[in-house]
Coordinates of C-alpha atoms in Angstrom, one line a residue:
Chain S
M10 CA -14.3 40.6 19.1
P11 CA -12.8 37.7 16.9
H12 CA -13.2 34.2 18.7
P13 CA -10.2 33.6 20.8
V14 CA -7.8 31.3 19.0
P15 CA -6.9 28.3 21.0
P16 CA -3.2 27.1 21.9
L17 CA -2.3 24.9 19.2
Q18 CA -2.0 21.5 21.0
F19 CA -5.5 21.8 21.8
R20 CA -6.7 22.3 18.2
M21 CA -8.2 18.9 17.2
I22 CA -9.9 19.7 14.0
E23 CA -7.8 22.2 11.6
I24 CA -9.6 23.2 8.4
E25 CA -8.0 25.4 6.2
G26 CA -9.8 27.0 3.2
I27 CA -11.5 24.0 2.2
S28 CA -13.8 24.2 -1.0
K29 CA -15.9 21.2 -2.5
H30 CA -17.3 21.9 -6.2
F31 CA -19.7 19.2 -7.7
G32 CA -19.6 20.5 -11.3
P33 CA -20.1 24.3 -11.4
F34 CA -22.0 24.1 -7.9
R35 CA -20.0 25.3 -5.0
A36 CA -21.2 23.2 -2.1
V37 CA -18.5 24.6 0.3
D38 CA -16.4 27.6 -0.9
G39 CA -13.7 28.4 1.5
I40 CA -14.2 27.3 4.8
S41 CA -11.7 27.8 7.7
L42 CA -12.1 26.8 11.4
S43 CA -10.5 25.0 14.1
V44 CA -11.9 23.4 16.7
A45 CA -10.1 22.6 20.4
R46 CA -10.6 20.0 22.8
G47 CA -13.4 20.8 25.1
E48 CA -15.3 22.6 22.7
V49 CA -18.9 21.7 21.3
L50 CA -19.5 23.5 17.7
G51 CA -22.9 23.8 16.6
F52 CA -23.1 23.8 12.9
L53 CA -25.9 25.8 11.9
G54 CA -27.3 26.6 8.4
P55 CA -30.4 26.4 5.8
N56 CA -30.5 23.0 4.2
G57 CA -28.0 22.6 1.3
A58 CA -25.7 25.1 3.0
G59 CA -22.7 22.7 2.8
K60 CA -22.8 21.5 6.7
S61 CA -22.9 17.9 5.9
T62 CA -20.4 18.2 2.9
T63 CA -18.2 19.9 5.3
M64 CA -18.5 17.0 7.7
K65 CA -18.1 14.3 5.0
M66 CA -14.8 16.0 4.0
I67 CA -13.7 16.1 7.8
T68 CA -14.3 12.2 8.1
G69 CA -12.5 11.4 4.5
F70 CA -16.0 10.3 2.6
L71 CA -15.2 13.2 0.0
A72 CA -12.0 14.8 -0.9
P73 CA -11.9 18.7 -0.8
S74 CA -11.7 20.1 -4.3
A75 CA -9.1 22.6 -2.4
G76 CA -7.7 23.4 1.1
R77 CA -6.6 20.8 3.7
I78 CA -8.0 19.5 6.9
S79 CA -6.2 17.8 9.9
V80 CA -7.6 15.6 12.7
C81 CA -5.5 15.4 15.8
G82 CA -2.4 16.4 13.7
F83 CA -3.1 13.8 10.9
D84 CA -3.8 15.3 7.4
V85 CA -7.0 13.6 6.3
A86 CA -5.9 13.3 2.8
Q87 CA -2.4 12.1 3.6
Q88 CA -3.2 9.8 6.4
P89 CA -6.9 9.0 6.3
L90 CA -6.7 5.7 8.4
E91 CA -4.7 7.6 11.1
A92 CA -7.5 10.3 10.9
Q93 CA -10.3 8.2 10.9
K94 CA -8.9 5.9 13.8
R95 CA -9.5 9.2 15.9
I96 CA -12.8 10.3 14.9
G97 CA -16.3 9.2 15.8
Y98 CA -18.8 9.8 12.9
L99 CA -22.8 9.8 12.8
P100 CA -23.3 10.4 9.2
E101 CA -26.8 12.2 8.4
G102 CA -29.8 9.7 8.7
A103 CA -27.6 7.4 10.8
P104 CA -27.0 4.7 8.3
A105 CA -26.5 1.1 9.8
Y106 CA -26.6 -2.5 8.5
H107 CA -30.2 -3.3 8.7
D108 CA -29.8 -6.9 8.5
M109 CA -27.8 -7.2 11.8
T110 CA -28.7 -6.6 15.3
P111 CA -27.3 -3.8 17.2
A112 CA -25.2 -6.2 19.3
Q113 CA -23.5 -7.9 15.8
F114 CA -23.2 -4.2 14.3
L115 CA -21.5 -2.9 17.1
S116 CA -19.5 -6.0 17.4
F117 CA -18.5 -5.6 13.9
I118 CA -17.3 -1.8 14.5
A119 CA -15.4 -3.0 17.0
E120 CA -13.6 -5.5 15.4
V121 CA -13.0 -3.2 12.1
R122 CA -11.5 -0.7 14.9
G123 CA -9.3 -3.3 16.3
I124 CA -10.7 -3.3 19.6
D125 CA -10.5 -6.9 20.9
G126 CA -11.2 -9.4 23.8
E127 CA -12.1 -7.7 27.3
A128 CA -11.8 -4.3 26.0
R129 CA -14.4 -5.0 23.3
E130 CA -16.9 -6.1 26.0
R131 CA -16.1 -3.2 28.0
Q132 CA -16.5 -0.7 25.3
I133 CA -19.6 -2.2 23.7
A134 CA -21.2 -2.2 27.1
N135 CA -20.2 1.5 27.7
A136 CA -21.6 2.7 24.6
V137 CA -25.0 0.4 24.8
K138 CA -25.4 1.9 28.5
R139 CA -24.7 5.8 27.2
T140 CA -27.2 5.1 24.7
E141 CA -29.8 3.2 26.3
L142 CA -29.7 0.4 23.9
A143 CA -29.7 -2.6 26.1
S144 CA -33.4 -3.4 25.6
V145 CA -33.2 -3.9 21.8
L146 CA -29.7 -5.3 21.3
E147 CA -31.0 -8.6 20.0
Q148 CA -33.6 -7.4 17.4
P149 CA -32.7 -6.6 13.6
I150 CA -32.1 -2.8 13.3
E151 CA -34.4 -2.8 10.4
T152 CA -37.5 -3.6 13.1
L153 CA -36.2 -0.7 15.5
S154 CA -37.9 2.5 15.6
K155 CA -36.3 5.8 14.1
G156 CA -35.0 6.8 17.7
F157 CA -33.4 3.7 18.4
K158 CA -31.9 3.4 15.1
R159 CA -30.4 7.1 15.8
R160 CA -29.1 5.8 18.9
V161 CA -27.4 2.4 17.4
G162 CA -25.5 5.3 15.1
L163 CA -24.4 7.1 18.0
A164 CA -23.4 4.2 20.1
Q165 CA -21.0 3.1 16.9
A166 CA -19.7 6.6 16.9
I167 CA -18.7 6.9 20.5
L168 CA -17.7 3.1 20.6
H169 CA -14.0 3.5 20.3
D170 CA -14.2 6.8 22.6
P171 CA -12.8 9.1 19.9
P172 CA -11.0 12.4 20.7
V173 CA -13.2 13.9 18.0
L174 CA -16.8 13.4 17.3
I175 CA -18.7 14.5 14.3
M176 CA -22.5 14.0 14.3
D177 CA -24.6 15.2 11.7
E178 CA -28.1 16.0 13.1
P179 CA -27.9 13.7 16.1
T180 CA -31.2 14.5 17.6
D181 CA -33.1 14.6 14.3
G182 CA -36.4 12.5 14.6
L183 CA -35.9 11.8 18.2
D184 CA -38.8 12.6 20.8
P185 CA -38.2 15.5 23.2
N186 CA -37.1 13.1 25.9
Q187 CA -34.8 11.3 23.6
K188 CA -33.3 14.6 22.5
H189 CA -32.7 15.7 26.2
T190 CA -31.0 12.4 26.8
V191 CA -28.6 12.9 23.6
R192 CA -27.9 16.6 24.7
Q193 CA -26.8 15.2 28.0
L194 CA -24.8 12.7 26.6
I195 CA -22.9 15.2 24.2
R196 CA -22.6 17.5 27.4
E197 CA -21.1 14.9 29.4
M198 CA -18.4 13.7 26.9
A199 CA -17.7 17.6 25.9
S200 CA -14.8 18.0 28.4
A201 CA -12.4 15.4 26.6
K202 CA -13.3 15.8 23.1
A203 CA -13.5 18.2 20.0
I204 CA -17.3 17.6 19.1
I205 CA -19.2 19.2 15.8
V206 CA -22.7 18.8 15.7
S207 CA -24.9 19.8 13.2
T208 CA -28.5 20.9 13.9
H209 CA -31.7 22.6 12.9
I210 CA -33.1 23.1 16.3
L211 CA -31.8 26.6 17.7
E212 CA -32.3 26.0 20.9
E213 CA -30.2 23.1 20.9
V214 CA -27.3 25.6 20.5
E215 CA -27.7 26.9 24.1
A216 CA -28.3 23.6 25.4
M217 CA -25.5 21.8 24.4
C218 CA -23.0 24.0 22.4
T219 CA -20.0 26.0 23.6
R220 CA -19.8 27.6 20.3
A221 CA -21.8 28.3 17.1
V222 CA -20.9 28.7 13.5
I223 CA -23.8 29.5 10.9
I224 CA -23.0 28.2 7.2
D225 CA -24.8 29.8 4.4
K226 CA -24.5 29.1 0.6
G227 CA -20.9 27.2 1.3
H228 CA -19.7 29.9 3.5
L229 CA -18.9 30.6 7.0
V230 CA -20.9 33.7 7.7
A231 CA -20.9 33.9 11.7
D232 CA -18.8 32.3 14.4
G233 CA -18.9 33.0 18.2
P234 CA -18.9 31.5 21.7
V235 CA -22.0 30.6 23.6
V236 CA -21.9 32.6 26.6
G237 CA -24.8 32.0 29.3
R238 CA -27.7 31.8 27.0
D239 CA -26.4 34.2 24.3
V240 CA -24.1 33.7 21.0
Q241 CA -21.6 36.2 20.6
F242 CA -21.4 35.9 16.9
T243 CA -18.7 37.6 14.8
V244 CA -20.5 38.1 11.6
T245 CA -18.3 38.3 8.2
R246 CA -19.9 39.8 5.4
G247 CA -18.6 41.3 2.2
G248 CA -15.0 41.6 4.1
T249 CA -16.2 43.3 7.0
Q250 CA -16.7 42.0 10.4
E251 CA -19.1 42.9 13.0
A252 CA -20.2 41.8 16.5
I253 CA -23.6 40.7 16.6
T254 CA -25.1 39.3 20.0
A255 CA -28.1 36.8 19.6
E256 CA -29.4 37.0 22.9
A257 CA -31.5 34.0 24.4
G258 CA -34.6 33.3 22.2
R259 CA -33.3 35.6 19.4
L260 CA -31.1 33.1 17.7
D261 CA -33.6 32.5 15.1
A262 CA -33.9 35.8 14.2
V263 CA -30.0 36.3 13.8
F264 CA -30.1 33.1 11.7
R265 CA -32.8 34.2 9.1
S266 CA -31.2 37.6 9.0
L267 CA -28.0 36.4 7.9
T268 CA -29.2 33.4 5.7
T269 CA -32.0 35.3 3.8
D270 CA -32.3 38.8 2.7
E271 CA -34.8 39.8 5.3
A272 CA -33.8 42.4 8.1
A273 CA -33.7 40.9 11.6
S274 CA -36.7 41.8 13.6
Chain I
M10 CA -5.9 -8.4 7.0
R11 CA -8.0 -8.0 10.3
E12 CA -10.2 -5.7 8.7
T13 CA -10.6 -7.8 5.2
M14 CA -11.7 -10.6 7.5
A15 CA -14.1 -8.4 9.6
I16 CA -15.8 -7.2 6.4
A17 CA -15.9 -10.7 4.9
K18 CA -17.4 -11.9 8.1
R19 CA -20.4 -9.2 8.1
E20 CA -21.0 -9.9 4.5
L21 CA -21.5 -13.7 4.8
L22 CA -23.6 -13.0 8.2
G23 CA -25.6 -10.6 6.0
Y24 CA -26.2 -13.3 3.2
F25 CA -27.8 -15.7 5.8
A26 CA -29.5 -13.1 7.9
T27 CA -32.1 -12.8 5.0
P28 CA -33.6 -15.5 3.0
L29 CA -31.3 -14.5 0.2
A30 CA -28.7 -17.3 1.1
Y31 CA -31.4 -20.0 1.2
V32 CA -33.3 -19.0 -1.7
F33 CA -30.1 -18.7 -4.0
I34 CA -28.7 -22.2 -2.9
V35 CA -32.1 -23.8 -3.6
I36 CA -32.4 -22.4 -7.1
F37 CA -28.8 -23.0 -7.9
L38 CA -28.9 -26.5 -7.0
F39 CA -32.5 -27.0 -8.5
T40 CA -31.4 -25.3 -11.9
M41 CA -28.0 -27.5 -12.1
G42 CA -30.2 -30.5 -11.3
V43 CA -32.5 -29.6 -14.2
F44 CA -30.3 -28.7 -16.6
T45 CA -27.8 -31.9 -15.8
F46 CA -30.6 -34.5 -15.7
Y47 CA -33.2 -33.0 -18.4
I48 CA -31.4 -31.0 -20.8
G49 CA -28.0 -32.4 -20.6
N50 CA -29.3 -36.1 -20.8
F51 CA -26.8 -37.4 -18.0
Y52 CA -28.7 -40.6 -17.9
Q53 CA -29.4 -41.3 -21.7
N54 CA -25.5 -40.5 -22.0
E55 CA -24.8 -43.6 -20.1
R56 CA -21.4 -42.2 -19.4
A57 CA -19.6 -41.7 -16.5
E58 CA -18.7 -38.2 -16.7
L59 CA -19.9 -34.9 -15.3
T60 CA -19.2 -33.3 -18.9
A61 CA -22.8 -32.3 -19.1
F62 CA -23.0 -30.7 -15.7
F63 CA -20.0 -28.6 -16.1
G64 CA -21.0 -27.5 -19.4
F65 CA -23.8 -25.8 -18.5
H66 CA -22.1 -23.8 -15.4
P67 CA -20.9 -20.8 -17.5
W68 CA -24.7 -20.3 -18.8
L69 CA -26.1 -20.8 -15.4
Y70 CA -23.4 -18.4 -13.7
L71 CA -24.3 -15.9 -16.1
F72 CA -27.8 -15.2 -14.4
L73 CA -27.0 -16.5 -11.0
I74 CA -23.6 -14.8 -10.0
P75 CA -25.0 -11.3 -11.0
A76 CA -27.5 -12.1 -8.6
I77 CA -25.1 -12.4 -5.7
S78 CA -22.6 -9.6 -6.8
M79 CA -25.5 -6.8 -7.7
R80 CA -25.8 -5.8 -4.3
L81 CA -22.1 -5.6 -3.2
W82 CA -21.9 -2.1 -3.5
A83 CA -25.2 -0.8 -5.0
E84 CA -26.8 -1.6 -1.6
E85 CA -24.4 0.1 0.3
R86 CA -24.6 3.2 -1.8
K87 CA -28.5 2.9 -1.7
A88 CA -28.6 2.4 2.1
G89 CA -25.8 5.1 2.9
T90 CA -23.8 2.6 4.7
L91 CA -21.0 3.3 2.2
E92 CA -20.5 6.5 4.0
L93 CA -20.1 4.4 7.2
L94 CA -17.9 1.9 5.7
L95 CA -15.6 4.5 4.1
T96 CA -15.4 6.5 7.1
L97 CA -14.2 3.5 9.1
P98 CA -10.4 3.3 9.5
I99 CA -10.2 0.4 6.7
P100 CA -8.0 0.5 3.6
L101 CA -10.1 0.5 0.4
Y102 CA -8.3 -2.6 -0.6
A103 CA -9.7 -4.6 2.6
A104 CA -13.1 -3.5 2.0
V105 CA -13.4 -4.4 -1.8
L106 CA -11.3 -7.5 -1.0
G107 CA -13.3 -8.6 2.2
K108 CA -16.7 -8.2 0.2
F109 CA -15.3 -10.1 -2.8
L110 CA -14.2 -13.2 -0.8
A111 CA -17.3 -13.3 1.1
A112 CA -19.3 -13.7 -2.1
W113 CA -16.8 -15.8 -3.5
A114 CA -17.0 -18.3 -0.4
F115 CA -20.6 -17.9 -0.5
A116 CA -20.7 -19.1 -4.4
G117 CA -18.0 -21.9 -3.3
L118 CA -20.6 -23.2 -0.7
A119 CA -23.0 -23.4 -3.3
L120 CA -20.9 -25.4 -5.6
I121 CA -19.9 -27.6 -2.8
L122 CA -23.4 -28.6 -2.3
T123 CA -23.6 -30.0 -5.6
F124 CA -21.6 -32.9 -4.3
P125 CA -24.5 -35.5 -4.5
I126 CA -24.0 -35.7 -8.0
W127 CA -20.5 -36.5 -8.0
I128 CA -21.4 -39.4 -5.6
T129 CA -24.0 -40.3 -7.8
V130 CA -21.9 -40.6 -10.9
N131 CA -19.5 -42.7 -8.5
Y132 CA -22.0 -44.8 -7.5
L133 CA -23.2 -45.4 -11.3
G134 CA -19.9 -45.8 -12.8
D135 CA -16.2 -45.3 -12.6
P136 CA -15.4 -41.7 -13.5
D137 CA -12.3 -40.2 -13.8
N138 CA -12.4 -38.1 -10.3
G139 CA -9.3 -36.2 -11.3
V140 CA -11.1 -34.8 -13.9
I141 CA -13.9 -34.0 -11.8
F142 CA -11.9 -32.3 -9.2
A143 CA -10.1 -30.0 -11.9
S144 CA -13.4 -29.0 -13.4
Y145 CA -14.9 -28.1 -9.9
I146 CA -11.6 -25.8 -9.4
G147 CA -12.2 -24.3 -12.8
S148 CA -15.8 -23.7 -12.1
F149 CA -15.0 -22.1 -8.7
L150 CA -12.3 -19.9 -10.4
M151 CA -14.7 -18.8 -13.2
A152 CA -17.3 -18.0 -10.5
G153 CA -14.6 -15.7 -8.9
A154 CA -14.2 -14.0 -12.2
F155 CA -17.9 -13.3 -12.9
L156 CA -18.1 -12.0 -9.2
A157 CA -15.2 -9.6 -10.0
I158 CA -17.0 -8.3 -12.9
G159 CA -20.2 -8.0 -10.9
S160 CA -18.4 -6.2 -8.1
C161 CA -17.1 -3.9 -10.4
V162 CA -20.3 -3.0 -12.0
S163 CA -22.0 -2.8 -8.8
A164 CA -19.6 -0.2 -7.7
M165 CA -20.9 2.1 -10.4
T166 CA -24.5 2.5 -9.5
S167 CA -26.9 2.5 -6.6
S168 CA -29.6 0.6 -8.4
Q169 CA -29.3 -3.4 -8.2
V170 CA -31.3 -3.9 -10.9
I171 CA -29.2 -2.1 -12.9
A172 CA -26.2 -3.7 -11.6
F173 CA -27.8 -7.2 -12.5
V174 CA -28.6 -6.5 -16.0
V175 CA -25.3 -4.5 -16.9
S176 CA -23.2 -7.6 -15.1
V177 CA -25.2 -10.2 -17.0
V178 CA -24.4 -8.3 -20.3
V179 CA -20.8 -8.1 -19.6
C180 CA -20.3 -11.5 -18.1
F181 CA -22.0 -12.6 -21.4
L182 CA -19.4 -10.8 -23.5
F183 CA -16.5 -12.5 -21.6
T184 CA -18.2 -15.8 -21.8
V185 CA -18.9 -16.0 -25.7
A186 CA -15.5 -13.5 -26.5
G187 CA -14.2 -17.0 -28.3
T188 CA -17.4 -17.9 -30.2
P189 CA -18.9 -16.8 -33.5
I190 CA -21.4 -14.4 -31.9
V191 CA -18.5 -12.0 -30.8
I192 CA -15.4 -13.5 -33.3
D193 CA -17.9 -12.6 -36.6
V194 CA -18.5 -9.2 -35.8
V195 CA -14.8 -8.3 -34.7
S196 CA -13.0 -10.0 -37.4
T197 CA -14.9 -7.9 -39.9
I198 CA -13.3 -4.7 -38.1
F199 CA -10.2 -5.7 -36.3
P200 CA -6.8 -7.4 -37.5
L201 CA -6.5 -10.9 -36.8
A202 CA -4.0 -10.3 -33.6
I203 CA -6.7 -8.3 -32.0
V204 CA -9.5 -10.9 -32.9
N205 CA -7.0 -13.7 -31.3
A206 CA -6.6 -11.4 -28.5
I207 CA -10.1 -11.0 -27.6
S208 CA -11.1 -14.7 -28.1
S209 CA -8.2 -15.7 -25.9
F210 CA -10.3 -13.8 -23.2
S211 CA -13.2 -16.3 -23.4
F212 CA -14.4 -17.9 -20.4
L213 CA -15.6 -20.7 -22.3
T214 CA -12.0 -21.4 -23.9
H215 CA -10.4 -21.5 -20.6
F216 CA -13.0 -23.3 -18.8
A217 CA -13.2 -26.0 -21.4
S218 CA -9.5 -26.7 -21.2
I219 CA -9.9 -26.8 -17.1
T220 CA -12.9 -29.3 -17.5
A221 CA -10.7 -31.3 -20.2
G222 CA -9.1 -32.3 -17.0
V223 CA -5.8 -30.4 -17.4
I224 CA -5.2 -27.5 -15.1
D225 CA -2.8 -25.5 -16.9
L226 CA -1.2 -22.7 -15.4
R227 CA -2.3 -20.3 -18.1
D228 CA -5.7 -20.9 -17.3
L229 CA -5.2 -20.3 -13.6
I230 CA -3.3 -17.3 -14.3
Y231 CA -6.2 -16.0 -16.8
F232 CA -8.8 -16.3 -14.2
L233 CA -6.9 -15.0 -11.3
S234 CA -5.5 -12.0 -13.1
L235 CA -8.9 -11.2 -14.5
I236 CA -10.1 -11.2 -10.8
A237 CA -7.3 -9.1 -9.8
L238 CA -8.1 -6.6 -12.6
F239 CA -11.8 -6.1 -11.7
L240 CA -11.3 -5.7 -8.1
F241 CA -8.6 -3.3 -9.0
A242 CA -11.0 -1.5 -10.9
T243 CA -13.8 -1.7 -8.2
A244 CA -11.5 0.0 -5.9
V245 CA -11.0 2.8 -8.2
L246 CA -14.4 3.2 -9.0
I247 CA -15.2 3.4 -5.3
D248 CA -12.3 6.0 -4.8
L249 CA -13.3 8.1 -7.8
R250 CA -16.7 8.7 -6.0
K251 CA -14.8 10.5 -3.3
A252 CA -13.9 13.4 -5.8
G253 CA -17.6 13.9 -6.0

């Protein structure tokens, strides 16, 4: 069963046949997918599969070699600023200006995004509350722990309450409690947004995603909804499609079988 | 405009959040003083003018300005914040201009802090303050040109050391374009018209005519168009990165 295509007006992210070549290397090779409001899409795949590159193209940091992307109806190549206004992005490693404090940093982001006056105060306060940053607001970011740095990146991404959220490994480097908090945050925001998260932690898929895709060597090899604790993948291989259900706790076996030459066991 | 100002403000905040700004200003003022009083023989000349002071500016800028400009883009690239900056809804020109304006304002601040020497020369004698004012304007414009070149070089690398060294070399070539160092070499290869064109690119020539007390429109246009050209090149280089 192919994944049901959402109605057009709810498709917030539309990716049509994008590729990215770095010299002879095809980091992304013809990926198409669309993400609707209310969906939390988990990007799975081995390192170097093209997950981050795809995210960089959606957010306008890299230009695709082929294909097109639109976010909330705005073509990322043609109207990058309109698309970027509607995206919250947590890049890999959650980069931030280390010489600033989280308060200064969030204020800068708000200013750049054109959030003024009372709205600025309110939205910063809201992002700080949701990411539990209040205790470190006045410390330089470079002195913060990895977990806090990641949360500063998250706060920056959700500050303007964007309809589209792209997060590259949002829980990487967090302790189990922080991971739990971030997953909860993502679940809470899910209904009003289209969210893409990449992760290496397969249990996170059932914990926070409504749908998962597996990317391998630049190709999208599997796509399917999370139903209960199972992922009902439609696997595309060699031009043929087959349905594989990854039952609870078996996702890693399915992942391995799709991204290596080993058979599922 | 809002984005440009936000970027410029952040940059300036960055200068003063670390010891960088203070170290730079102290070294700037110290070397300016040493060169003017000891090497320039300010007192022994017994003339109420700041020619010795301004004469050293191109040579001091050669090392001091790339020290400001080297971090402009190289640091963002290294720290990964370039990805953050370029995925915010900011027009590219605003990011390039904002960063440049912050660096230029900072260089301007360091330059303004040399005012005691202007007071000193007025206390000791009766200088032509018009000439001194024009020289300050010229020096500020030249600093901007050095910074724009440095910005462009910084956009090409993620290593601040490389950005510094290459900027010094490029700035040196622009500085000495009109002197025998360059002219002797190019005149053996190129026809006179090209030699003249190259020598007209010299910072020294344009700066010297301003410090003589005449702010000629041609010198203004020279420095401003050089700044515009290199900032444009910076934007092109940053945008090229998108293609991978």
